[in-house]
């Protein structure tokens, strides 16, 4: 598996650390239900999924990687600092 | 105060010469981490060029030569190797002294590419990784900075605490490549 780091280029999976689903953080006053959802509840999608990866063995950037859980295709990656959730 | 003895990171480990590859320690005068302040990358590059003759390097690249070299070192991050940084840079960047924090070695020779091919998960052949190009990647299990500084020469940097592992891994690969003939 290779991930296309927007800074370094295409790199081997072992350079990266996996974090989890890329979610939009609720506002501080969004309420208990929204925060419960954000902290504990996850989708288990069959298809395209957006996840956070850290390029610790490379440039040190956090990435949002889009990949397909059915085909294992890696569709793309963008910097987490520039990504819209 | 106690009489402290300064030791190089690879003290007693290098130099090595095995088959068609040599490994020597490089001792820079100063290493400085340079991180541009938000939006200041262009001004920083100008200030670096004026003070040290090397601009701020883009991703996977380096500028300069053995006397002064600026290598790309990560996202919004470069390493100035050589002189102590000019005070003019302070206006545009966060600077930290890294001089004793890194083990710096140079792997040279016809077999250097083959040795690194056994350890790093990136393509470092000359056709895709030319003179002056650099990567932050892994060497074995260590995060490393690898820069081509000559036709067959690579500068390799890892955290100083990993110097012994660095030399051990490179030596093992050098022996293995040599055994293949």
PDB file of C-alpha atoms in Angstrom:
ATOM      1  CA  UNK A   1       0.000   0.000   0.000  1.00  0.00           C
ATOM      2  CA  UNK A   2       1.345   3.413  -0.959  1.00  0.00           C
ATOM      3  CA  UNK A   3      -0.034   6.792   0.061  1.00  0.00           C
ATOM      4  CA  UNK A   4       0.322   9.937  -2.072  1.00  0.00           C
ATOM      5  CA  UNK A   5       1.675  12.524   0.390  1.00  0.00           C
ATOM      6  CA  UNK A   6       0.918  15.986  -1.099  1.00  0.00           C
ATOM      7  CA  UNK A   7       4.357  17.172   0.067  1.00  0.00           C
ATOM      8  CA  UNK A   8       6.716  14.199  -0.362  1.00  0.00           C
ATOM      9  CA  UNK A   9       5.061  12.286  -3.200  1.00  0.00           C
ATOM     10  CA  UNK A  10       3.984   8.647  -3.210  1.00  0.00           C
ATOM     11  CA  UNK A  11       5.416   6.810  -0.216  1.00  0.00           C
ATOM     12  CA  UNK A  12       5.355   3.402   1.393  1.00  0.00           C
ATOM     13  CA  UNK A  13       2.691   2.681   4.019  1.00  0.00           C
ATOM     14  CA  UNK A  14       5.322   2.010   6.725  1.00  0.00           C
ATOM     15  CA  UNK A  15       6.246   5.703   6.781  1.00  0.00           C
ATOM     16  CA  UNK A  16       2.736   6.553   8.034  1.00  0.00           C
ATOM     17  CA  UNK A  17       0.849   6.252  11.301  1.00  0.00           C
ATOM     18  CA  UNK A  18      -2.905   5.657  11.251  1.00  0.00           C
ATOM     19  CA  UNK A  19      -5.179   7.792  13.418  1.00  0.00           C
ATOM     20  CA  UNK A  20      -8.791   7.099  12.456  1.00  0.00           C
ATOM     21  CA  UNK A  21     -11.779   8.615  10.723  1.00  0.00           C
ATOM     22  CA  UNK A  22     -11.436  12.251   9.615  1.00  0.00           C
ATOM     23  CA  UNK A  23     -14.356  13.936  11.364  1.00  0.00           C
ATOM     24  CA  UNK A  24     -15.604  17.463  11.681  1.00  0.00           C
ATOM     25  CA  UNK A  25     -15.129  18.599  15.266  1.00  0.00           C
ATOM     26  CA  UNK A  26     -18.380  19.911  16.767  1.00  0.00           C
ATOM     27  CA  UNK A  27     -18.546  23.394  18.260  1.00  0.00           C
ATOM     28  CA  UNK A  28     -17.828  23.500  22.033  1.00  0.00           C
ATOM     29  CA  UNK A  29     -21.488  24.245  22.736  1.00  0.00           C
ATOM     30  CA  UNK A  30     -22.901  21.736  20.235  1.00  0.00           C
ATOM     31  CA  UNK A  31     -24.448  19.678  22.988  1.00  0.00           C
ATOM     32  CA  UNK A  32     -24.080  16.216  24.466  1.00  0.00           C
ATOM     33  CA  UNK A  33     -25.485  14.251  21.529  1.00  0.00           C
ATOM     34  CA  UNK A  34     -23.100  15.834  19.001  1.00  0.00           C
ATOM     35  CA  UNK A  35     -20.082  15.274  21.248  1.00  0.00           C
ATOM     36  CA  UNK A  36     -21.109  11.714  22.094  1.00  0.00           C
ATOM     37  CA  UNK A  37     -21.320  11.045  18.362  1.00  0.00           C
ATOM     38  CA  UNK A  38     -17.929  12.683  17.716  1.00  0.00           C
ATOM     39  CA  UNK A  39     -16.090  10.856  20.487  1.00  0.00           C
ATOM     40  CA  UNK A  40     -17.646   7.388  20.408  1.00  0.00           C
ATOM     41  CA  UNK A  41     -19.728   6.623  17.335  1.00  0.00           C
ATOM     42  CA  UNK A  42     -18.176   5.589  14.031  1.00  0.00           C
ATOM     43  CA  UNK A  43     -19.479   4.597  10.644  1.00  0.00           C
ATOM     44  CA  UNK A  44     -18.225   1.353   9.147  1.00  0.00           C
ATOM     45  CA  UNK A  45     -18.503   2.293   5.483  1.00  0.00           C
ATOM     46  CA  UNK A  46     -18.296  -0.120   2.576  1.00  0.00           C
ATOM     47  CA  UNK A  47     -16.851   2.231  -0.005  1.00  0.00           C
ATOM     48  CA  UNK A  48     -15.014   5.553   0.080  1.00  0.00           C
ATOM     49  CA  UNK A  49     -13.786   6.549   3.512  1.00  0.00           C
ATOM     50  CA  UNK A  50     -11.784   9.544   4.759  1.00  0.00           C
ATOM     51  CA  UNK A  51      -9.136   8.917   7.388  1.00  0.00           C
ATOM     52  CA  UNK A  52      -6.349  10.760   9.172  1.00  0.00           C
ATOM     53  CA  UNK A  53      -2.805   9.537   8.659  1.00  0.00           C
ATOM     54  CA  UNK A  54       0.381  11.041  10.096  1.00  0.00           C
ATOM     55  CA  UNK A  55       3.489  11.036   7.925  1.00  0.00           C
ATOM     56  CA  UNK A  56       5.815  10.440  10.863  1.00  0.00           C
ATOM     57  CA  UNK A  57       8.508   8.727   8.816  1.00  0.00           C
ATOM     58  CA  UNK A  58       8.549  11.603   6.339  1.00  0.00           C
ATOM     59  CA  UNK A  59       7.599  15.275   6.339  1.00  0.00           C
ATOM     60  CA  UNK A  60       5.604  15.214   9.588  1.00  0.00           C
ATOM     61  CA  UNK A  61       2.311  16.377   8.038  1.00  0.00           C
ATOM     62  CA  UNK A  62      -1.167  15.158   9.003  1.00  0.00           C
ATOM     63  CA  UNK A  63      -3.074  13.965   5.950  1.00  0.00           C
ATOM     64  CA  UNK A  64      -6.673  13.203   5.129  1.00  0.00           C
ATOM     65  CA  UNK A  65      -6.498  10.095   2.931  1.00  0.00           C
ATOM     66  CA  UNK A  66      -9.497   8.927   0.923  1.00  0.00           C
ATOM     67  CA  UNK A  67      -9.532   5.214   0.222  1.00  0.00           C
ATOM     68  CA  UNK A  68     -12.070   2.602  -0.742  1.00  0.00           C
ATOM     69  CA  UNK A  69     -12.669  -0.179   1.766  1.00  0.00           C
ATOM     70  CA  UNK A  70     -14.168  -2.451  -0.894  1.00  0.00           C
ATOM     71  CA  UNK A  71     -11.490  -2.210  -3.570  1.00  0.00           C
ATOM     72  CA  UNK A  72      -8.576  -1.095  -1.333  1.00  0.00           C
ATOM     73  CA  UNK A  73      -7.891   1.663  -3.867  1.00  0.00           C
ATOM     74  CA  UNK A  74      -6.208   4.758  -2.442  1.00  0.00           C
ATOM     75  CA  UNK A  75      -8.060   7.608  -4.114  1.00  0.00           C
ATOM     76  CA  UNK A  76      -6.179  10.639  -2.846  1.00  0.00           C
ATOM     77  CA  UNK A  77      -4.687  12.582   0.018  1.00  0.00           C
ATOM     78  CA  UNK A  78      -4.684  16.199   1.119  1.00  0.00           C
ATOM     79  CA  UNK A  79      -3.111  18.107   3.973  1.00  0.00           C
ATOM     80  CA  UNK A  80      -5.359  17.972   7.033  1.00  0.00           C
ATOM     81  CA  UNK A  81      -4.678  21.691   7.572  1.00  0.00           C
ATOM     82  CA  UNK A  82      -6.294  22.443   4.205  1.00  0.00           C
ATOM     83  CA  UNK A  83      -8.936  19.717   4.105  1.00  0.00           C
ATOM     84  CA  UNK A  84     -12.602  20.393   4.621  1.00  0.00           C
ATOM     85  CA  UNK A  85     -14.276  17.776   6.774  1.00  0.00           C
TER      86      UNK A  85
ATOM     87  CA  UNK B   1      33.421  21.805  37.177  1.00  0.00           C
ATOM     88  CA  UNK B   2      34.205  18.292  36.022  1.00  0.00           C
ATOM     89  CA  UNK B   3      36.480  17.981  33.031  1.00  0.00           C
ATOM     90  CA  UNK B   4      33.999  16.858  30.366  1.00  0.00           C
ATOM     91  CA  UNK B   5      35.194  15.077  27.253  1.00  0.00           C
ATOM     92  CA  UNK B   6      33.407  15.961  24.032  1.00  0.00           C
ATOM     93  CA  UNK B   7      32.548  12.862  22.000  1.00  0.00           C
ATOM     94  CA  UNK B   8      31.289  12.651  18.436  1.00  0.00           C
ATOM     95  CA  UNK B   9      28.062  10.639  17.908  1.00  0.00           C
ATOM     96  CA  UNK B  10      29.876   7.890  15.981  1.00  0.00           C
ATOM     97  CA  UNK B  11      32.999   7.942  18.161  1.00  0.00           C
ATOM     98  CA  UNK B  12      34.840   4.608  17.867  1.00  0.00           C
ATOM     99  CA  UNK B  13      32.410   3.320  15.201  1.00  0.00           C
ATOM    100  CA  UNK B  14      33.678   4.952  12.010  1.00  0.00           C
ATOM    101  CA  UNK B  15      35.248   5.089   9.437  1.00  0.00           C
ATOM    102  CA  UNK B  16      34.319   1.862   7.655  1.00  0.00           C
ATOM    103  CA  UNK B  17      35.301   0.614   4.227  1.00  0.00           C
ATOM    104  CA  UNK B  18      33.630  -2.553   2.966  1.00  0.00           C
ATOM    105  CA  UNK B  19      33.714  -3.638  -0.658  1.00  0.00           C
ATOM    106  CA  UNK B  20      32.731  -0.774  -2.928  1.00  0.00           C
ATOM    107  CA  UNK B  21      31.343   1.473  -0.183  1.00  0.00           C
ATOM    108  CA  UNK B  22      32.858   3.671   2.496  1.00  0.00           C
ATOM    109  CA  UNK B  23      31.162   5.185   5.508  1.00  0.00           C
ATOM    110  CA  UNK B  24      32.605   8.183   7.338  1.00  0.00           C
ATOM    111  CA  UNK B  25      31.307  10.514  10.003  1.00  0.00           C
ATOM    112  CA  UNK B  26      30.644  14.123   9.002  1.00  0.00           C
ATOM    113  CA  UNK B  27      31.189  16.764  11.652  1.00  0.00           C
ATOM    114  CA  UNK B  28      29.285  19.967  10.816  1.00  0.00           C
ATOM    115  CA  UNK B  29      30.272  23.271  12.444  1.00  0.00           C
ATOM    116  CA  UNK B  30      26.617  23.940  13.244  1.00  0.00           C
ATOM    117  CA  UNK B  31      23.194  22.478  12.531  1.00  0.00           C
ATOM    118  CA  UNK B  32      20.244  24.820  12.796  1.00  0.00           C
ATOM    119  CA  UNK B  33      16.600  23.954  12.374  1.00  0.00           C
ATOM    120  CA  UNK B  34      14.846  26.716  10.389  1.00  0.00           C
ATOM    121  CA  UNK B  35      11.051  26.945  10.385  1.00  0.00           C
ATOM    122  CA  UNK B  36       9.547  29.913   8.563  1.00  0.00           C
ATOM    123  CA  UNK B  37       6.947  31.943  10.424  1.00  0.00           C
ATOM    124  CA  UNK B  38       3.508  31.842   8.831  1.00  0.00           C
ATOM    125  CA  UNK B  39       3.657  33.430   5.376  1.00  0.00           C
ATOM    126  CA  UNK B  40       7.318  34.410   5.761  1.00  0.00           C
ATOM    127  CA  UNK B  41       8.856  31.718   3.564  1.00  0.00           C
ATOM    128  CA  UNK B  42       9.761  34.081   0.682  1.00  0.00           C
ATOM    129  CA  UNK B  43      11.305  36.722   2.958  1.00  0.00           C
ATOM    130  CA  UNK B  44      13.181  33.996   4.820  1.00  0.00           C
ATOM    131  CA  UNK B  45      14.536  32.581   1.581  1.00  0.00           C
ATOM    132  CA  UNK B  46      15.758  36.075   0.587  1.00  0.00           C
ATOM    133  CA  UNK B  47      17.395  36.597   3.975  1.00  0.00           C
ATOM    134  CA  UNK B  48      19.061  33.179   3.837  1.00  0.00           C
ATOM    135  CA  UNK B  49      20.368  33.846   0.332  1.00  0.00           C
ATOM    136  CA  UNK B  50      21.771  37.210   1.421  1.00  0.00           C
ATOM    137  CA  UNK B  51      23.375  35.913   4.622  1.00  0.00           C
ATOM    138  CA  UNK B  52      24.504  32.423   3.647  1.00  0.00           C
ATOM    139  CA  UNK B  53      24.138  32.166  -0.146  1.00  0.00           C
ATOM    140  CA  UNK B  54      21.478  29.433   0.002  1.00  0.00           C
ATOM    141  CA  UNK B  55      17.726  29.863  -0.379  1.00  0.00           C
ATOM    142  CA  UNK B  56      15.057  28.019   1.581  1.00  0.00           C
ATOM    143  CA  UNK B  57      14.780  24.633  -0.138  1.00  0.00           C
ATOM    144  CA  UNK B  58      11.540  23.260  -1.561  1.00  0.00           C
ATOM    145  CA  UNK B  59      10.227  19.795  -0.651  1.00  0.00           C
ATOM    146  CA  UNK B  60      12.685  16.951  -1.352  1.00  0.00           C
ATOM    147  CA  UNK B  61      15.433  19.407  -2.334  1.00  0.00           C
ATOM    148  CA  UNK B  62      18.541  21.013  -0.932  1.00  0.00           C
ATOM    149  CA  UNK B  63      20.640  24.062  -1.817  1.00  0.00           C
ATOM    150  CA  UNK B  64      24.343  24.722  -1.397  1.00  0.00           C
ATOM    151  CA  UNK B  65      27.478  22.630  -1.093  1.00  0.00           C
ATOM    152  CA  UNK B  66      29.683  20.995   1.534  1.00  0.00           C
ATOM    153  CA  UNK B  67      30.524  24.373   3.118  1.00  0.00           C
ATOM    154  CA  UNK B  68      26.948  25.650   3.512  1.00  0.00           C
ATOM    155  CA  UNK B  69      23.941  23.513   2.826  1.00  0.00           C
ATOM    156  CA  UNK B  70      20.220  24.032   3.455  1.00  0.00           C
ATOM    157  CA  UNK B  71      18.277  20.795   3.223  1.00  0.00           C
ATOM    158  CA  UNK B  72      14.530  20.396   3.269  1.00  0.00           C
ATOM    159  CA  UNK B  73      13.734  18.680   6.556  1.00  0.00           C
ATOM    160  CA  UNK B  74       9.954  18.336   6.668  1.00  0.00           C
ATOM    161  CA  UNK B  75       6.794  20.353   6.345  1.00  0.00           C
ATOM    162  CA  UNK B  76       7.741  24.061   6.625  1.00  0.00           C
ATOM    163  CA  UNK B  77      11.097  23.005   7.974  1.00  0.00           C
ATOM    164  CA  UNK B  78      14.703  23.111   6.745  1.00  0.00           C
ATOM    165  CA  UNK B  79      18.090  22.383   8.266  1.00  0.00           C
ATOM    166  CA  UNK B  80      20.965  24.801   7.806  1.00  0.00           C
ATOM    167  CA  UNK B  81      24.245  22.890   7.846  1.00  0.00           C
ATOM    168  CA  UNK B  82      27.492  24.792   8.155  1.00  0.00           C
ATOM    169  CA  UNK B  83      27.729  28.233   9.694  1.00  0.00           C
ATOM    170  CA  UNK B  84      25.861  29.486  12.735  1.00  0.00           C
ATOM    171  CA  UNK B  85      22.712  31.259  11.511  1.00  0.00           C
ATOM    172  CA  UNK B  86      22.811  34.967  10.757  1.00  0.00           C
ATOM    173  CA  UNK B  87      20.775  37.057  13.200  1.00  0.00           C
ATOM    174  CA  UNK B  88      18.791  38.464  10.246  1.00  0.00           C
ATOM    175  CA  UNK B  89      16.941  35.147   9.973  1.00  0.00           C
ATOM    176  CA  UNK B  90      15.310  35.542  13.385  1.00  0.00           C
ATOM    177  CA  UNK B  91      12.776  37.989  11.947  1.00  0.00           C
ATOM    178  CA  UNK B  92      11.367  35.422   9.528  1.00  0.00           C
ATOM    179  CA  UNK B  93      11.836  32.040  11.186  1.00  0.00           C
ATOM    180  CA  UNK B  94      12.002  30.024  14.368  1.00  0.00           C
ATOM    181  CA  UNK B  95      15.585  28.820  14.807  1.00  0.00           C
ATOM    182  CA  UNK B  96      16.828  26.088  17.091  1.00  0.00           C
ATOM    183  CA  UNK B  97      20.361  24.849  17.544  1.00  0.00           C
ATOM    184  CA  UNK B  98      20.581  21.143  16.651  1.00  0.00           C
ATOM    185  CA  UNK B  99      24.361  20.868  16.408  1.00  0.00           C
ATOM    186  CA  UNK B 100      24.862  17.955  18.800  1.00  0.00           C
ATOM    187  CA  UNK B 101      21.447  16.370  18.246  1.00  0.00           C
ATOM    188  CA  UNK B 102      22.109  14.464  15.035  1.00  0.00           C
ATOM    189  CA  UNK B 103      24.482  11.768  13.884  1.00  0.00           C
ATOM    190  CA  UNK B 104      25.684  12.719  10.402  1.00  0.00           C
ATOM    191  CA  UNK B 105      27.441  10.206   8.158  1.00  0.00           C
ATOM    192  CA  UNK B 106      28.416  10.041   4.501  1.00  0.00           C
ATOM    193  CA  UNK B 107      28.022   6.814   2.521  1.00  0.00           C
ATOM    194  CA  UNK B 108      30.124   6.893  -0.630  1.00  0.00           C
ATOM    195  CA  UNK B 109      31.064   4.517  -3.433  1.00  0.00           C
ATOM    196  CA  UNK B 110      29.695   2.492  -6.332  1.00  0.00           C
ATOM    197  CA  UNK B 111      27.739   0.249  -3.941  1.00  0.00           C
ATOM    198  CA  UNK B 112      26.112   3.102  -1.961  1.00  0.00           C
ATOM    199  CA  UNK B 113      22.794   2.936  -3.873  1.00  0.00           C
ATOM    200  CA  UNK B 114      22.566  -0.841  -3.395  1.00  0.00           C
ATOM    201  CA  UNK B 115      23.293  -0.502   0.317  1.00  0.00           C
ATOM    202  CA  UNK B 116      20.523   2.072   0.790  1.00  0.00           C
ATOM    203  CA  UNK B 117      18.118   0.024  -1.338  1.00  0.00           C
ATOM    204  CA  UNK B 118      18.250  -2.605   1.404  1.00  0.00           C
ATOM    205  CA  UNK B 119      17.275  -0.154   4.127  1.00  0.00           C
ATOM    206  CA  UNK B 120      15.121   2.700   2.804  1.00  0.00           C
ATOM    207  CA  UNK B 121      11.595   2.358   1.310  1.00  0.00           C
ATOM    208  CA  UNK B 122      12.242   5.042  -1.321  1.00  0.00           C
ATOM    209  CA  UNK B 123      13.796   4.930  -4.777  1.00  0.00           C
ATOM    210  CA  UNK B 124      17.245   6.512  -4.471  1.00  0.00           C
ATOM    211  CA  UNK B 125      18.616   5.565  -7.899  1.00  0.00           C
ATOM    212  CA  UNK B 126      20.405   8.360  -9.738  1.00  0.00           C
ATOM    213  CA  UNK B 127      17.781   8.516 -12.505  1.00  0.00           C
ATOM    214  CA  UNK B 128      15.063   9.597 -10.037  1.00  0.00           C
ATOM    215  CA  UNK B 129      17.143  10.927  -7.128  1.00  0.00           C
ATOM    216  CA  UNK B 130      19.790  13.276  -8.503  1.00  0.00           C
ATOM    217  CA  UNK B 131      22.466  15.443  -6.966  1.00  0.00           C
ATOM    218  CA  UNK B 132      21.042  17.717  -4.260  1.00  0.00           C
ATOM    219  CA  UNK B 133      17.779  15.840  -3.836  1.00  0.00           C
ATOM    220  CA  UNK B 134      16.773  14.840  -0.335  1.00  0.00           C
ATOM    221  CA  UNK B 135      14.127  12.753   1.435  1.00  0.00           C
ATOM    222  CA  UNK B 136      12.806  12.401   4.930  1.00  0.00           C
ATOM    223  CA  UNK B 137      12.135   8.707   5.122  1.00  0.00           C
ATOM    224  CA  UNK B 138      13.138   5.655   7.057  1.00  0.00           C
ATOM    225  CA  UNK B 139      16.383   3.743   7.304  1.00  0.00           C
ATOM    226  CA  UNK B 140      15.575   0.382   8.814  1.00  0.00           C
ATOM    227  CA  UNK B 141      13.330   1.345  11.715  1.00  0.00           C
ATOM    228  CA  UNK B 142      14.726   4.855  12.181  1.00  0.00           C
ATOM    229  CA  UNK B 143      13.408   8.062  10.717  1.00  0.00           C
ATOM    230  CA  UNK B 144      16.225   9.546   8.684  1.00  0.00           C
ATOM    231  CA  UNK B 145      17.182  12.354   6.348  1.00  0.00           C
ATOM    232  CA  UNK B 146      18.982  11.183   3.199  1.00  0.00           C
ATOM    233  CA  UNK B 147      20.555  13.621   0.708  1.00  0.00           C
ATOM    234  CA  UNK B 148      22.577  12.923  -2.417  1.00  0.00           C
ATOM    235  CA  UNK B 149      25.700  15.076  -1.984  1.00  0.00           C
ATOM    236  CA  UNK B 150      27.829  13.525  -4.747  1.00  0.00           C
ATOM    237  CA  UNK B 151      27.523  11.278  -7.786  1.00  0.00           C
ATOM    238  CA  UNK B 152      27.691   8.209  -5.533  1.00  0.00           C
ATOM    239  CA  UNK B 153      27.638   9.903  -2.139  1.00  0.00           C
ATOM    240  CA  UNK B 154      24.776  10.202   0.330  1.00  0.00           C
ATOM    241  CA  UNK B 155      24.591  12.213   3.529  1.00  0.00           C
ATOM    242  CA  UNK B 156      22.528  10.316   6.081  1.00  0.00           C
ATOM    243  CA  UNK B 157      21.241  11.819   9.327  1.00  0.00           C
ATOM    244  CA  UNK B 158      19.465  10.190  12.263  1.00  0.00           C
ATOM    245  CA  UNK B 159      18.903  11.223  15.880  1.00  0.00           C
ATOM    246  CA  UNK B 160      22.195  11.143  17.755  1.00  0.00           C
ATOM    247  CA  UNK B 161      20.850   8.561  20.213  1.00  0.00           C
ATOM    248  CA  UNK B 162      20.545   6.114  17.301  1.00  0.00           C
ATOM    249  CA  UNK B 163      24.120   6.471  16.004  1.00  0.00           C
ATOM    250  CA  UNK B 164      25.153   2.939  16.974  1.00  0.00           C
ATOM    251  CA  UNK B 165      22.059   1.402  15.317  1.00  0.00           C
ATOM    252  CA  UNK B 166      22.677   3.519  12.209  1.00  0.00           C
ATOM    253  CA  UNK B 167      26.238   2.266  11.853  1.00  0.00           C
ATOM    254  CA  UNK B 168      25.201  -1.319  12.643  1.00  0.00           C
ATOM    255  CA  UNK B 169      22.403  -1.329  10.042  1.00  0.00           C
ATOM    256  CA  UNK B 170      24.579   0.286   7.366  1.00  0.00           C
ATOM    257  CA  UNK B 171      27.499  -2.026   8.117  1.00  0.00           C
ATOM    258  CA  UNK B 172      25.257  -5.120   7.881  1.00  0.00           C
ATOM    259  CA  UNK B 173      23.903  -3.907   4.520  1.00  0.00           C
ATOM    260  CA  UNK B 174      27.416  -3.057   3.254  1.00  0.00           C
ATOM    261  CA  UNK B 175      28.649  -6.559   4.143  1.00  0.00           C
ATOM    262  CA  UNK B 176      25.599  -8.167   2.498  1.00  0.00           C
ATOM    263  CA  UNK B 177      25.947  -6.138  -0.708  1.00  0.00           C
ATOM    264  CA  UNK B 178      29.662  -6.939  -0.852  1.00  0.00           C
ATOM    265  CA  UNK B 179      28.970 -10.666  -0.356  1.00  0.00           C
ATOM    266  CA  UNK B 180      26.713 -10.636  -3.420  1.00  0.00           C
ATOM    267  CA  UNK B 181      29.764  -9.522  -5.450  1.00  0.00           C
TER     268      UNK B 181
END
